[in-house]
PDB file of C-alpha atoms in Angstrom:
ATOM      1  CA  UNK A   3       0.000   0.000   0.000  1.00 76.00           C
ATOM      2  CA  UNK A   4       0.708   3.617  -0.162  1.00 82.00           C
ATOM      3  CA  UNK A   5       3.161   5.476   2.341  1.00 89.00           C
ATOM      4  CA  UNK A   6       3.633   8.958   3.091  1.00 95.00           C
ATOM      5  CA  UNK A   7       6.571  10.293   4.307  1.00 96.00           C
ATOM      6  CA  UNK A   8       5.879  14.582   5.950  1.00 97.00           C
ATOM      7  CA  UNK A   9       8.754  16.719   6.687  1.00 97.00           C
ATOM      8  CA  UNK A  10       9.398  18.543   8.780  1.00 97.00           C
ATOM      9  CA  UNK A  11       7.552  17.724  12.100  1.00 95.00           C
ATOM     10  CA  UNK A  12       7.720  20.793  13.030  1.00 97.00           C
ATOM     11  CA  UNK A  13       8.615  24.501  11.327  1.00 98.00           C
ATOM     12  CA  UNK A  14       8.490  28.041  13.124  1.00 98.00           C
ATOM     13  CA  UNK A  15       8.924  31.203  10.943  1.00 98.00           C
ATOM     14  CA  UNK A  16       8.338  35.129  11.222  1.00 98.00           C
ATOM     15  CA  UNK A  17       5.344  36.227  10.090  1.00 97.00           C
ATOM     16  CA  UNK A  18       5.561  37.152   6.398  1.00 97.00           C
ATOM     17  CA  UNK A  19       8.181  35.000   5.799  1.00 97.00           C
ATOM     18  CA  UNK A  20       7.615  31.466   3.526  1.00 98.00           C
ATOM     19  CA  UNK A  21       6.912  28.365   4.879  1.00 98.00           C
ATOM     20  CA  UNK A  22       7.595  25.164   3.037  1.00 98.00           C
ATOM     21  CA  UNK A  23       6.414  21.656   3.499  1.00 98.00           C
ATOM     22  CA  UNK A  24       7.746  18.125   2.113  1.00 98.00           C
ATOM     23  CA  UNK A  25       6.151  14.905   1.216  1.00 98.00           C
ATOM     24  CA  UNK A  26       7.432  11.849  -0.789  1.00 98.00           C
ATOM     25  CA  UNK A  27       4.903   8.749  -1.165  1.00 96.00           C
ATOM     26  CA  UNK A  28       5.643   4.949  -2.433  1.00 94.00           C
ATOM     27  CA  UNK A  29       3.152   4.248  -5.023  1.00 92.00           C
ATOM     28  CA  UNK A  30       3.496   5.797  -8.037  1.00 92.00           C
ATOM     29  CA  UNK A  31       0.076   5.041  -9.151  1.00 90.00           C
ATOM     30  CA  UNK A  32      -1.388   7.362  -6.655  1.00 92.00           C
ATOM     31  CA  UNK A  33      -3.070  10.721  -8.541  1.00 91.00           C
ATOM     32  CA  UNK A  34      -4.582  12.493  -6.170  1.00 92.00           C
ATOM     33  CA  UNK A  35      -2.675  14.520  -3.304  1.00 95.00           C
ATOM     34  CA  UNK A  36      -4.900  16.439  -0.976  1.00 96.00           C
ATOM     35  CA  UNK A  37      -3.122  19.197   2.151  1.00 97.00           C
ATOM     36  CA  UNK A  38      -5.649  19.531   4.950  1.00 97.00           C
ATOM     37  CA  UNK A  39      -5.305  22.190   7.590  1.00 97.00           C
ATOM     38  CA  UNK A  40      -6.107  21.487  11.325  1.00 96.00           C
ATOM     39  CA  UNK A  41      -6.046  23.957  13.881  1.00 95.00           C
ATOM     40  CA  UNK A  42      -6.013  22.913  17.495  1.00 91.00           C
ATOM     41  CA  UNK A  43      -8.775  20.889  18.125  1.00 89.00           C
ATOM     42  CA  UNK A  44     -10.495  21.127  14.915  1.00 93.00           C
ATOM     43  CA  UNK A  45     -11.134  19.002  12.237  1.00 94.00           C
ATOM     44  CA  UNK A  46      -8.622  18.902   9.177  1.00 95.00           C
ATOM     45  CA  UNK A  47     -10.068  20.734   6.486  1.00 95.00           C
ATOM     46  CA  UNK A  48      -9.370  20.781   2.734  1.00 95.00           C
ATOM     47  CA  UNK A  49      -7.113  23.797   2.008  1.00 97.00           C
ATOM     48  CA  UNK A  50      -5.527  22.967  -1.190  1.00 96.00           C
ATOM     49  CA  UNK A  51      -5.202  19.665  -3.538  1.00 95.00           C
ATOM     50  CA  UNK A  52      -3.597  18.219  -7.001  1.00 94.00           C
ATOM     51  CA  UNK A  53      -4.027  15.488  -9.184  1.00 90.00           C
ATOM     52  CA  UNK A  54      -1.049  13.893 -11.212  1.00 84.00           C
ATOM     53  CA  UNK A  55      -1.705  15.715 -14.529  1.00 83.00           C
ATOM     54  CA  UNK A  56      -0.853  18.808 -12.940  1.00 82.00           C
ATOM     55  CA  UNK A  57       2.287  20.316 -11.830  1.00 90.00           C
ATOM     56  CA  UNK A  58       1.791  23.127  -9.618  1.00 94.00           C
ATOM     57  CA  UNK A  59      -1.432  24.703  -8.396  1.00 94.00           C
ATOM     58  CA  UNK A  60      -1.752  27.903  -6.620  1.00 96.00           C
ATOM     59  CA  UNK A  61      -4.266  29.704  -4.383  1.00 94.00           C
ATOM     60  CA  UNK A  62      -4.168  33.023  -3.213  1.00 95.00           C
ATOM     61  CA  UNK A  63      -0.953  32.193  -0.737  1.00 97.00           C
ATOM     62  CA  UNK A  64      -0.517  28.787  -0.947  1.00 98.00           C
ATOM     63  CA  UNK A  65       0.880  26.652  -3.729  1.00 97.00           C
ATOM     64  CA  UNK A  66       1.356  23.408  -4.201  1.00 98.00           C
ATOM     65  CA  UNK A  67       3.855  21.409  -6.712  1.00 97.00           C
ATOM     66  CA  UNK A  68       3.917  17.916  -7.631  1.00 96.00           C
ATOM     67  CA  UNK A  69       6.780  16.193  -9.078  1.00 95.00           C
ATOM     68  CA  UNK A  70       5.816  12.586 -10.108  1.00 93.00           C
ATOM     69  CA  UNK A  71       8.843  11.492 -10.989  1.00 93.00           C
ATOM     70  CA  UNK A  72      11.081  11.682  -7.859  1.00 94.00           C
ATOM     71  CA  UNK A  73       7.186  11.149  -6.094  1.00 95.00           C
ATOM     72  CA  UNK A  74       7.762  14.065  -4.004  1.00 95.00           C
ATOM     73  CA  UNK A  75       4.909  17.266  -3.639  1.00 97.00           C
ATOM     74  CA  UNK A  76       5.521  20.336  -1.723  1.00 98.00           C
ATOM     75  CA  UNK A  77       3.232  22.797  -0.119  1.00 98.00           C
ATOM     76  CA  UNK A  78       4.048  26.476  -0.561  1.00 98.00           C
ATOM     77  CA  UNK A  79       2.786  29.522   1.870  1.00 98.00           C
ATOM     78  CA  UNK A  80       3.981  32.741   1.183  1.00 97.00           C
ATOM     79  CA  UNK A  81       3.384  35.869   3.773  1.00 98.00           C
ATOM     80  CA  UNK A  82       3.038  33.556   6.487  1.00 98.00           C
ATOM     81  CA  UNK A  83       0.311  35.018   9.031  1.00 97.00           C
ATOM     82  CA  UNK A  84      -0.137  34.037  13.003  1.00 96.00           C
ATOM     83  CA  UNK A  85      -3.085  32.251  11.883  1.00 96.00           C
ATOM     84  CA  UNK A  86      -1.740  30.123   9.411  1.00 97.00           C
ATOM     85  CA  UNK A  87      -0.567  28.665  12.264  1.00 98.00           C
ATOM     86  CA  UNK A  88      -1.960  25.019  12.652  1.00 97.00           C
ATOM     87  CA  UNK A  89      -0.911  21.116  11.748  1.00 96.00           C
ATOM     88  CA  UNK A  90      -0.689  20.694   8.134  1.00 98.00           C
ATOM     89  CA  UNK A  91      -1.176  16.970   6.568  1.00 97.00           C
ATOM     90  CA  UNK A  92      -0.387  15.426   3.079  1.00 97.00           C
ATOM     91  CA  UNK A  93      -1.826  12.939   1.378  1.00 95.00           C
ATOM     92  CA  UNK A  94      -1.522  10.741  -1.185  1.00 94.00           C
ATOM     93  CA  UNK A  95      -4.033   8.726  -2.981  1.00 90.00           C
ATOM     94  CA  UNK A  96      -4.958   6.055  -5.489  1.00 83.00           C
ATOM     95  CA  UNK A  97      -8.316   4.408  -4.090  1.00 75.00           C
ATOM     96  CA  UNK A  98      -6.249   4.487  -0.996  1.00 80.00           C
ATOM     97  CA  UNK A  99      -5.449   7.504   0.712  1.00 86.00           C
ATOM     98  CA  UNK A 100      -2.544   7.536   3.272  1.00 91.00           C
ATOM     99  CA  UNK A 101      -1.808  10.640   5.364  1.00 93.00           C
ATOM    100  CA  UNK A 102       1.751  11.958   6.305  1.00 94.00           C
ATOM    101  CA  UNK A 103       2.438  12.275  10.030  1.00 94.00           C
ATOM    102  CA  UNK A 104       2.088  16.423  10.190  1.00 95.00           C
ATOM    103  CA  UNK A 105       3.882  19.613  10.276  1.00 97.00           C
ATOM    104  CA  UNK A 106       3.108  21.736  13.507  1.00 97.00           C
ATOM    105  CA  UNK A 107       3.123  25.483  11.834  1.00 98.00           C
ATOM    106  CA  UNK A 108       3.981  28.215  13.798  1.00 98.00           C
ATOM    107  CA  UNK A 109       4.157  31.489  12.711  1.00 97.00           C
ATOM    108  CA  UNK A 110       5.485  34.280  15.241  1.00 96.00           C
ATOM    109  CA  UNK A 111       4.483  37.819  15.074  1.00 92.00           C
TER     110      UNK A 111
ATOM    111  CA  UNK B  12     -26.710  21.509   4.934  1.00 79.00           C
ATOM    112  CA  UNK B  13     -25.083  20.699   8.316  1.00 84.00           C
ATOM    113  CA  UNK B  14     -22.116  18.521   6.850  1.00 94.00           C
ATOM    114  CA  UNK B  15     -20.937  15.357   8.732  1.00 97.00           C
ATOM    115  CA  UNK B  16     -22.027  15.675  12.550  1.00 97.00           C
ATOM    116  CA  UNK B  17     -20.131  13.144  15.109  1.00 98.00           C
ATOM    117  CA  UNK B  18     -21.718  12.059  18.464  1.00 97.00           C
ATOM    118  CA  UNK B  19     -20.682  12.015  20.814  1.00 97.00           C
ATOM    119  CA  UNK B  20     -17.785  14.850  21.288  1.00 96.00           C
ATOM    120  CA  UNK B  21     -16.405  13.189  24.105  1.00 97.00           C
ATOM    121  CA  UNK B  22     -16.845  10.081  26.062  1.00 97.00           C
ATOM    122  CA  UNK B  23     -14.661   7.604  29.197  1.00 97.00           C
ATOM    123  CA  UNK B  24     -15.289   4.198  28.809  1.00 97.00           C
ATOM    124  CA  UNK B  25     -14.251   1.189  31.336  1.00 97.00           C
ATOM    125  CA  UNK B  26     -11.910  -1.388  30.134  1.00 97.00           C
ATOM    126  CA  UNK B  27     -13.728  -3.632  28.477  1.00 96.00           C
ATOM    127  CA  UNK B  28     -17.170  -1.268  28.014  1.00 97.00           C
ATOM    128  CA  UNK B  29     -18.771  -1.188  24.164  1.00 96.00           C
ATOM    129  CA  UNK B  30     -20.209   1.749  22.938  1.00 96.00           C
ATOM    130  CA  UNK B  31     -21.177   3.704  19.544  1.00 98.00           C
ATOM    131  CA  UNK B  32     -19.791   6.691  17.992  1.00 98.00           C
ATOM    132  CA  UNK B  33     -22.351   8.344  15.620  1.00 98.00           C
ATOM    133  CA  UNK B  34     -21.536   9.499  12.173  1.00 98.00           C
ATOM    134  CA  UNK B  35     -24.251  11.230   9.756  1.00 98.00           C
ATOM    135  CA  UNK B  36     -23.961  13.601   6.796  1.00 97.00           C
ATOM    136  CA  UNK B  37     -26.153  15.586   4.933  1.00 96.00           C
ATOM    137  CA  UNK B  38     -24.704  16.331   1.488  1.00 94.00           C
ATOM    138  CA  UNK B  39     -25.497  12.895  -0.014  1.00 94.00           C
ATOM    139  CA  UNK B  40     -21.966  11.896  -0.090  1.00 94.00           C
ATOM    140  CA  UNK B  41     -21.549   7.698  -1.759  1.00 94.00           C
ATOM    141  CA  UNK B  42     -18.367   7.651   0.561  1.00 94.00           C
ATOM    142  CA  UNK B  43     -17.707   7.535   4.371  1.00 96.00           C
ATOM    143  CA  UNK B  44     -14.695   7.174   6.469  1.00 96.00           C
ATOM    144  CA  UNK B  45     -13.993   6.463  10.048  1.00 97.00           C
ATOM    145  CA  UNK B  46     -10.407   7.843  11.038  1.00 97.00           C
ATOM    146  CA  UNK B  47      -8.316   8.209  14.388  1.00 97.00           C
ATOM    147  CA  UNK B  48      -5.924  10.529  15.531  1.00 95.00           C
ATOM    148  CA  UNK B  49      -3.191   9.837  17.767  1.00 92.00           C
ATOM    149  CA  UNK B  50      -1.716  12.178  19.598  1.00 85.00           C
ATOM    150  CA  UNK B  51       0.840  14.018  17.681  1.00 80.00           C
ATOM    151  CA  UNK B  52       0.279  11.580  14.346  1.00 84.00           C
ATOM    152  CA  UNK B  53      -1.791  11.309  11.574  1.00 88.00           C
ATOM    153  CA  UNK B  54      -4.859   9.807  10.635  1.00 93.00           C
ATOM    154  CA  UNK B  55      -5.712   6.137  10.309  1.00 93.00           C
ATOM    155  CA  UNK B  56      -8.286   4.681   8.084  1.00 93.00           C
ATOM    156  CA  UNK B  57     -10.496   2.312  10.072  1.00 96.00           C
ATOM    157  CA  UNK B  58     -13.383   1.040   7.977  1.00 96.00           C
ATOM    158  CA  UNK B  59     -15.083   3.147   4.613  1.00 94.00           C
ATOM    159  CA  UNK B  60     -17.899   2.432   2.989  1.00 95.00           C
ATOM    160  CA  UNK B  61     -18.599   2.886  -0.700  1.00 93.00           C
ATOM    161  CA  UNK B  62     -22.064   3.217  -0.331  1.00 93.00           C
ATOM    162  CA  UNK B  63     -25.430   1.885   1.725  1.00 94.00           C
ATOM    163  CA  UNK B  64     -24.786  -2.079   2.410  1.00 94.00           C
ATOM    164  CA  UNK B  65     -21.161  -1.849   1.730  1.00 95.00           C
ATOM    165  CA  UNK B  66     -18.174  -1.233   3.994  1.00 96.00           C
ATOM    166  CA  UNK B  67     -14.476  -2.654   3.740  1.00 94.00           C
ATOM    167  CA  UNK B  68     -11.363  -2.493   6.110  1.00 94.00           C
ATOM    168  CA  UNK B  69      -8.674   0.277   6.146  1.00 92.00           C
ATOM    169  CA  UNK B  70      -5.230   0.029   7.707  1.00 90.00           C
ATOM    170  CA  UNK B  71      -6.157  -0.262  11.495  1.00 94.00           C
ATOM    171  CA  UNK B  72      -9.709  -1.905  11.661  1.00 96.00           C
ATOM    172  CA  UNK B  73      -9.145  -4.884  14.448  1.00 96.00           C
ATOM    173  CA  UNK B  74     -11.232  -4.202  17.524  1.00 96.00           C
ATOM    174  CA  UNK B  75     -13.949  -1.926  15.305  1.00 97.00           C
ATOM    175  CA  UNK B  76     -17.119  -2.654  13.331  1.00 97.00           C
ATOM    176  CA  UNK B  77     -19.205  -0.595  10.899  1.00 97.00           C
ATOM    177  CA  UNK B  78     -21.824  -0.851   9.382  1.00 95.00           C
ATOM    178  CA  UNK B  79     -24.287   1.246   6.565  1.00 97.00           C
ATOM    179  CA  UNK B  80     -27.590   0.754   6.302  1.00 96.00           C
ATOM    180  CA  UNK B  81     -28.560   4.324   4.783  1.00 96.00           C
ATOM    181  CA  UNK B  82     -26.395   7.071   2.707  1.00 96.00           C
ATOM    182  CA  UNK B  83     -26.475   9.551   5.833  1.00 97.00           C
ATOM    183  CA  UNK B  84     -25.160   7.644   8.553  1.00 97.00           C
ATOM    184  CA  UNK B  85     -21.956   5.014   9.311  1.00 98.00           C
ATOM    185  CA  UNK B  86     -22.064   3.997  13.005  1.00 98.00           C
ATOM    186  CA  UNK B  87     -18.754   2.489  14.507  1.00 98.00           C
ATOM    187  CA  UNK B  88     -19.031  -0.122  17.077  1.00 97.00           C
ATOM    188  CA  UNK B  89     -16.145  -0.156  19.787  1.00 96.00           C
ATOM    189  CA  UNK B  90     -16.271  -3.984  21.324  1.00 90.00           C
ATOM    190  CA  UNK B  91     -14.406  -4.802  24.245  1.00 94.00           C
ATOM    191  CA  UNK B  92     -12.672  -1.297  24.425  1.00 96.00           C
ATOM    192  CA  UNK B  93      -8.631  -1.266  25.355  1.00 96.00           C
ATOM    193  CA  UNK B  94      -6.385   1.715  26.328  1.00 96.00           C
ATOM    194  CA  UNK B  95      -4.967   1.170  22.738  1.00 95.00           C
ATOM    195  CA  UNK B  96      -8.169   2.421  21.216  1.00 97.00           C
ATOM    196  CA  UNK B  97      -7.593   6.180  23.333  1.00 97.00           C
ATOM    197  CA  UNK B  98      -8.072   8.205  20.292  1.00 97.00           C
ATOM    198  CA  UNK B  99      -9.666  11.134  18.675  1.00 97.00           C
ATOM    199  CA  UNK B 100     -12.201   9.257  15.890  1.00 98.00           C
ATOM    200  CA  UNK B 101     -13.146  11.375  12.881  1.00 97.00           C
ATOM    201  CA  UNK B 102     -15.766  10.321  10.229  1.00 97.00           C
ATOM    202  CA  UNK B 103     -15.599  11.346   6.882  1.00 96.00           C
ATOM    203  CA  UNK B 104     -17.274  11.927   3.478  1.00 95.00           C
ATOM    204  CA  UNK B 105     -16.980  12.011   0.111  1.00 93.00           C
ATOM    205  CA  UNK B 106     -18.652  12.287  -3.416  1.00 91.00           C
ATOM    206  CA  UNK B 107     -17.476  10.592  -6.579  1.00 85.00           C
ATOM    207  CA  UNK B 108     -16.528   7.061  -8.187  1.00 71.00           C
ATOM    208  CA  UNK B 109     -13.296   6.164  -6.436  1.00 68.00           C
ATOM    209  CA  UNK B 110     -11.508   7.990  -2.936  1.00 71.00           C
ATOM    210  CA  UNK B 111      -9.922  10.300  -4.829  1.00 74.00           C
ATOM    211  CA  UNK B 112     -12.601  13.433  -4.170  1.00 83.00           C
ATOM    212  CA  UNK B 113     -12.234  16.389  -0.911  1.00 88.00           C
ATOM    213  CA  UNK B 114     -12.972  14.311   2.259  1.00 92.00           C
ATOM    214  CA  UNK B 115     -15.296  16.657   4.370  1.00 94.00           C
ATOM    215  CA  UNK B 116     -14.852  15.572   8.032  1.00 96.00           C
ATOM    216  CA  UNK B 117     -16.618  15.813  11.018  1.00 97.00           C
ATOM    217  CA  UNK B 118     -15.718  18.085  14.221  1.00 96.00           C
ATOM    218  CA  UNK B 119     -14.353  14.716  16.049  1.00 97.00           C
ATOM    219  CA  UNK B 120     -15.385  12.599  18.702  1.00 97.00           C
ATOM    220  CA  UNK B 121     -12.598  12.206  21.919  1.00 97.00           C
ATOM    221  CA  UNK B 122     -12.523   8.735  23.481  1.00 97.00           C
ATOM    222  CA  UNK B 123     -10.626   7.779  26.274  1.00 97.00           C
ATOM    223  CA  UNK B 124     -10.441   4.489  27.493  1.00 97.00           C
ATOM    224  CA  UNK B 125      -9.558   3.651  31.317  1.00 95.00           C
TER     225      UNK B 125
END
């Protein structure tokens, strides 16, 4: 089955500065690669997500790049905000989604 | 549409006490998920269910059973409950042919087990 590897753990940065966030996975037949947001004692919610025929995908902020052939995808935030802080998740997908272990955020003022 | 509602928010159970967590959802979703949290981890896929009648195991699913009878709601059954199964348990849903769509989860139910 699928594995996700998430680094780092954790990551602190000054507000306004960047924040990035690593994943590799296993399967190579996985297409679909979600990042869910959860803030302290919240549910993880959808913030941004790509599927394999796409290379990079941006929002506002955040961006997200996918790079099937070393099976790596990275999450971008630019102008990093106190409440952007929060655990960020990966995930990676084909009929079986596996989550990475999470990257405590925190972004000082 | 209220989303996917969990029930109950927070519950301590006895060694070897059963109980129920409640899952339900609103927006017609084919797909639901049971999850739990560890502390400081990720989330584990229990049981899904692919639609009404139809549920298969995910990664973790010893010591849990599911079941679907309608679209809008995918109970999980806790027998026998161990300290082991000290979790936070979120249910999830989705929309579309295969689990490759948003999952929309629910605000989280906290079980400890003592």
């Amino acid at each position: 089955g699928e594995n996700v590897e998430q680094h780092p753990s954790t990551l602190s940065v000054q507000e306004g500065d960047s924040a990035v966030i690593k994943c590799t996975y296993s399967d190579s037949a996985s297409n679909y690669f979600p990042w869910y947001k959860q803030e302290l004692g919240k549910r993880p919610q959808l913030i941004i997500d790509i599927r394999s025929n796409v290379g990079e995908k941006k929002d506002q902020r955040i961006a997200v790049t996918l790079n099937k052939t070393a099976k790596h995808f990275s999450l971008h935030i630019t102008e990093t905000q106190p409440e952007d802080s929060a655990v960020y998740f990966c995930a990676a997908s084909n009929n079986d989604m596996r989550f990475g272990a999470g990257t405590r955020l925190t972004v000082k003022p | 549409n209220a989303g996917v509602t969990q029930t109950p928010k927070f519950r301590i159970l006895k060694i070897g006490q059963s109980m129920t967590l409640q899952c339900a959802q609103d927006m017609n979703h084919n797909y639901m998920y049971w999850y739990r949290q560890d502390p400081g981890m990720g989330l584990k896929l229990i049981y899904y269910s692919v639609g009404a009648g139809i549920t298969d195991k995910g990664e973790v699913p010893n010591g849990y059973n599911v079941s679907r009878s309608t679209t809008e709601d995918f109970p999980l059954r806790l027998e026998l409950a161990a300290p082991s199964q000290t979790s936070v348990y979120f249910c999830a849903s989705s929309y579309g042919d295969r689990r490759q769509e948003t999952q929309y989860f629910g605000p989280g139910t906290r079980l400890l087990v003592l």
